[in-house]
JSON list of C-alpha atoms in Angstrom, two decimals:
[
{"chain": "A", "resi": 296, "resn": "MET", "atom": "CA", "xyz": [116.14, 75.62, 96.04]},
{"chain": "A", "resi": 297, "resn": "VAL", "atom": "CA", "xyz": [115.23, 78.02, 98.87]},
{"chain": "A", "resi": 298, "resn": "ARG", "atom": "CA", "xyz": [111.92, 77.93, 100.76]},
{"chain": "A", "resi": 299, "resn": "PHE", "atom": "CA", "xyz": [110.77, 80.59, 103.22]},
{"chain": "A", "resi": 300, "resn": "LEU", "atom": "CA", "xyz": [107.85, 79.28, 105.26]},
{"chain": "A", "resi": 301, "resn": "GLY", "atom": "CA", "xyz": [108.43, 81.24, 108.45]},
{"chain": "A", "resi": 302, "resn": "ASN", "atom": "CA", "xyz": [105.59, 82.79, 110.45]},
{"chain": "A", "resi": 303, "resn": "ASN", "atom": "CA", "xyz": [102.83, 80.99, 108.55]},
{"chain": "A", "resi": 304, "resn": "GLY", "atom": "CA", "xyz": [101.00, 79.30, 111.41]},
{"chain": "A", "resi": 305, "resn": "LEU", "atom": "CA", "xyz": [102.11, 75.86, 110.20]},
{"chain": "A", "resi": 306, "resn": "SER", "atom": "CA", "xyz": [101.48, 72.94, 112.57]},
{"chain": "A", "resi": 307, "resn": "GLY", "atom": "CA", "xyz": [102.18, 69.23, 112.56]},
{"chain": "A", "resi": 308, "resn": "SER", "atom": "CA", "xyz": [105.48, 67.62, 111.63]},
{"chain": "A", "resi": 309, "resn": "ILE", "atom": "CA", "xyz": [108.00, 68.13, 108.86]},
{"chain": "A", "resi": 310, "resn": "PRO", "atom": "CA", "xyz": [107.56, 65.63, 105.99]},
{"chain": "A", "resi": 311, "resn": "SER", "atom": "CA", "xyz": [109.89, 62.64, 106.01]},
{"chain": "A", "resi": 312, "resn": "GLN", "atom": "CA", "xyz": [111.09, 63.36, 102.45]},
{"chain": "A", "resi": 313, "resn": "LYS", "atom": "CA", "xyz": [112.36, 66.51, 100.74]},
{"chain": "A", "resi": 314, "resn": "SER", "atom": "CA", "xyz": [113.27, 67.71, 97.28]},
{"chain": "A", "resi": 315, "resn": "GLU", "atom": "CA", "xyz": [116.78, 66.75, 96.15]},
{"chain": "A", "resi": 316, "resn": "THR", "atom": "CA", "xyz": [117.43, 70.39, 95.25]},
{"chain": "A", "resi": 317, "resn": "LEU", "atom": "CA", "xyz": [116.41, 71.94, 98.59]},
{"chain": "A", "resi": 318, "resn": "THR", "atom": "CA", "xyz": [119.40, 73.76, 100.10]},
{"chain": "A", "resi": 319, "resn": "THR", "atom": "CA", "xyz": [117.78, 76.29, 102.44]},
{"chain": "A", "resi": 320, "resn": "ILE", "atom": "CA", "xyz": [114.52, 76.23, 104.39]},
{"chain": "A", "resi": 321, "resn": "ASP", "atom": "CA", "xyz": [113.11, 78.66, 106.95]},
{"chain": "A", "resi": 322, "resn": "LEU", "atom": "CA", "xyz": [110.38, 77.19, 109.15]},
{"chain": "A", "resi": 323, "resn": "SER", "atom": "CA", "xyz": [110.75, 79.69, 111.99]},
{"chain": "A", "resi": 324, "resn": "TYR", "atom": "CA", "xyz": [107.91, 81.00, 114.15]},
{"chain": "A", "resi": 325, "resn": "ASN", "atom": "CA", "xyz": [105.41, 78.27, 113.38]},
{"chain": "A", "resi": 326, "resn": "PHE", "atom": "CA", "xyz": [103.85, 75.58, 115.58]},
{"chain": "A", "resi": 327, "resn": "LEU", "atom": "CA", "xyz": [105.67, 72.57, 114.14]},
{"chain": "A", "resi": 328, "resn": "SER", "atom": "CA", "xyz": [106.30, 69.63, 116.47]},
{"chain": "A", "resi": 329, "resn": "GLY", "atom": "CA", "xyz": [107.57, 66.07, 116.60]},
{"chain": "A", "resi": 330, "resn": "ASN", "atom": "CA", "xyz": [110.97, 64.73, 115.63]},
{"chain": "A", "resi": 331, "resn": "LEU", "atom": "CA", "xyz": [113.11, 66.14, 112.86]},
{"chain": "A", "resi": 332, "resn": "PRO", "atom": "CA", "xyz": [113.30, 63.93, 109.76]},
{"chain": "A", "resi": 333, "resn": "SER", "atom": "CA", "xyz": [116.56, 62.20, 108.86]},
{"chain": "A", "resi": 334, "resn": "TRP", "atom": "CA", "xyz": [117.24, 64.61, 105.96]},
{"chain": "A", "resi": 335, "resn": "VAL", "atom": "CA", "xyz": [117.83, 67.46, 108.43]},
{"chain": "A", "resi": 336, "resn": "ASN", "atom": "CA", "xyz": [121.61, 67.71, 108.71]},
{"chain": "A", "resi": 337, "resn": "SER", "atom": "CA", "xyz": [124.43, 70.24, 108.98]},
{"chain": "A", "resi": 338, "resn": "ARG", "atom": "CA", "xyz": [124.74, 70.58, 105.18]},
{"chain": "A", "resi": 339, "resn": "LEU", "atom": "CA", "xyz": [121.27, 72.10, 104.95]},
{"chain": "A", "resi": 340, "resn": "GLN", "atom": "CA", "xyz": [120.78, 75.76, 105.86]},
{"chain": "A", "resi": 341, "resn": "LEU", "atom": "CA", "xyz": [117.73, 75.86, 108.07]},
{"chain": "A", "resi": 342, "resn": "ASN", "atom": "CA", "xyz": [115.95, 78.09, 110.54]},
{"chain": "A", "resi": 343, "resn": "LEU", "atom": "CA", "xyz": [113.82, 76.27, 113.10]},
{"chain": "A", "resi": 344, "resn": "VAL", "atom": "CA", "xyz": [113.53, 79.04, 115.71]},
{"chain": "A", "resi": 345, "resn": "ALA", "atom": "CA", "xyz": [110.37, 79.18, 117.84]},
{"chain": "A", "resi": 346, "resn": "ASN", "atom": "CA", "xyz": [108.67, 75.85, 117.15]},
{"chain": "A", "resi": 347, "resn": "ASN", "atom": "CA", "xyz": [107.88, 72.85, 119.37]},
{"chain": "A", "resi": 348, "resn": "PHE", "atom": "CA", "xyz": [110.17, 70.11, 118.08]},
{"chain": "A", "resi": 349, "resn": "THR", "atom": "CA", "xyz": [111.34, 67.09, 120.06]},
{"chain": "A", "resi": 350, "resn": "PHE", "atom": "CA", "xyz": [115.05, 66.42, 119.81]},
{"chain": "A", "resi": 351, "resn": "ASN", "atom": "CA", "xyz": [116.85, 63.13, 120.26]},
{"chain": "A", "resi": 352, "resn": "SER", "atom": "CA", "xyz": [120.51, 62.89, 121.25]},
{"chain": "A", "resi": 353, "resn": "SER", "atom": "CA", "xyz": [121.76, 62.34, 117.68]},
{"chain": "A", "resi": 354, "resn": "ILE", "atom": "CA", "xyz": [120.21, 65.63, 116.49]},
{"chain": "A", "resi": 355, "resn": "ASN", "atom": "CA", "xyz": [121.61, 67.43, 119.56]},
{"chain": "A", "resi": 356, "resn": "ARG", "atom": "CA", "xyz": [125.10, 66.21, 118.61]},
{"chain": "A", "resi": 357, "resn": "LEU", "atom": "CA", "xyz": [124.65, 67.13, 114.95]},
{"chain": "A", "resi": 358, "resn": "LEU", "atom": "CA", "xyz": [123.06, 70.54, 115.57]},
{"chain": "A", "resi": 359, "resn": "PRO", "atom": "CA", "xyz": [124.14, 71.67, 119.06]},
{"chain": "A", "resi": 360, "resn": "GLY", "atom": "CA", "xyz": [122.07, 74.42, 120.65]},
{"chain": "A", "resi": 361, "resn": "LEU", "atom": "CA", "xyz": [118.98, 73.72, 118.55]},
{"chain": "A", "resi": 362, "resn": "GLU", "atom": "CA", "xyz": [116.84, 72.84, 121.57]},
{"chain": "A", "resi": 363, "resn": "CYS", "atom": "CA", "xyz": [117.57, 76.27, 123.02]},
{"chain": "A", "resi": 364, "resn": "LEU", "atom": "CA", "xyz": [115.78, 77.93, 120.09]},
{"chain": "A", "resi": 365, "resn": "GLN", "atom": "CA", "xyz": [112.41, 76.30, 120.74]},
{"chain": "A", "resi": 366, "resn": "ARG", "atom": "CA", "xyz": [109.42, 78.03, 122.33]},
{"chain": "A", "resi": 367, "resn": "SER", "atom": "CA", "xyz": [109.43, 75.92, 125.49]},
{"chain": "A", "resi": 368, "resn": "PHE", "atom": "CA", "xyz": [113.12, 76.19, 126.38]},
{"chain": "A", "resi": 369, "resn": "PRO", "atom": "CA", "xyz": [114.05, 78.95, 128.88]},
{"chain": "A", "resi": 370, "resn": "CYS", "atom": "CA", "xyz": [117.55, 79.74, 127.56]},
{"chain": "A", "resi": 371, "resn": "PHE", "atom": "CA", "xyz": [117.98, 83.08, 129.15]},
{"chain": "A", "resi": 372, "resn": "ARG", "atom": "CA", "xyz": [115.90, 82.79, 132.28]},
{"chain": "A", "resi": 373, "resn": "ASN", "atom": "CA", "xyz": [116.74, 85.67, 134.64]},
{"chain": "A", "resi": 374, "resn": "ALA", "atom": "CA", "xyz": [119.16, 87.10, 132.08]},
{"chain": "A", "resi": 375, "resn": "PRO", "atom": "CA", "xyz": [119.34, 90.89, 131.77]},
{"chain": "A", "resi": 376, "resn": "ARG", "atom": "CA", "xyz": [117.30, 92.41, 128.97]},
{"chain": "A", "resi": 377, "resn": "CYS", "atom": "CA", "xyz": [119.36, 93.41, 125.91]},
{"chain": "A", "resi": 378, "resn": "THR", "atom": "CA", "xyz": [119.29, 97.06, 124.99]},
{"chain": "A", "resi": 379, "resn": "SER", "atom": "CA", "xyz": [121.07, 96.74, 121.65]},
{"chain": "A", "resi": 380, "resn": "LEU", "atom": "CA", "xyz": [121.78, 94.07, 119.10]},
{"chain": "A", "resi": 381, "resn": "ASN", "atom": "CA", "xyz": [124.34, 94.23, 116.32]},
{"chain": "A", "resi": 382, "resn": "PHE", "atom": "CA", "xyz": [125.02, 91.85, 113.45]}
]
């Protein structure tokens, strides 16, 4: 099951339980906060960009770089502005 919930103005925390069939979830560009539930792991495809989550060390080891994608983290402070982006 795939769920796209990005850019919906959602706030609060992610529920502690999920559907057994959920394989992909996009929660990007919301106002979610708190800790990530235990069901968040590397087998799940997820997009958590631009939220306000709190990360503990076990999540940082499991999903390295995740903290850098949050609203409050200045990843590229004083970095030059990109003029092109290719995928």
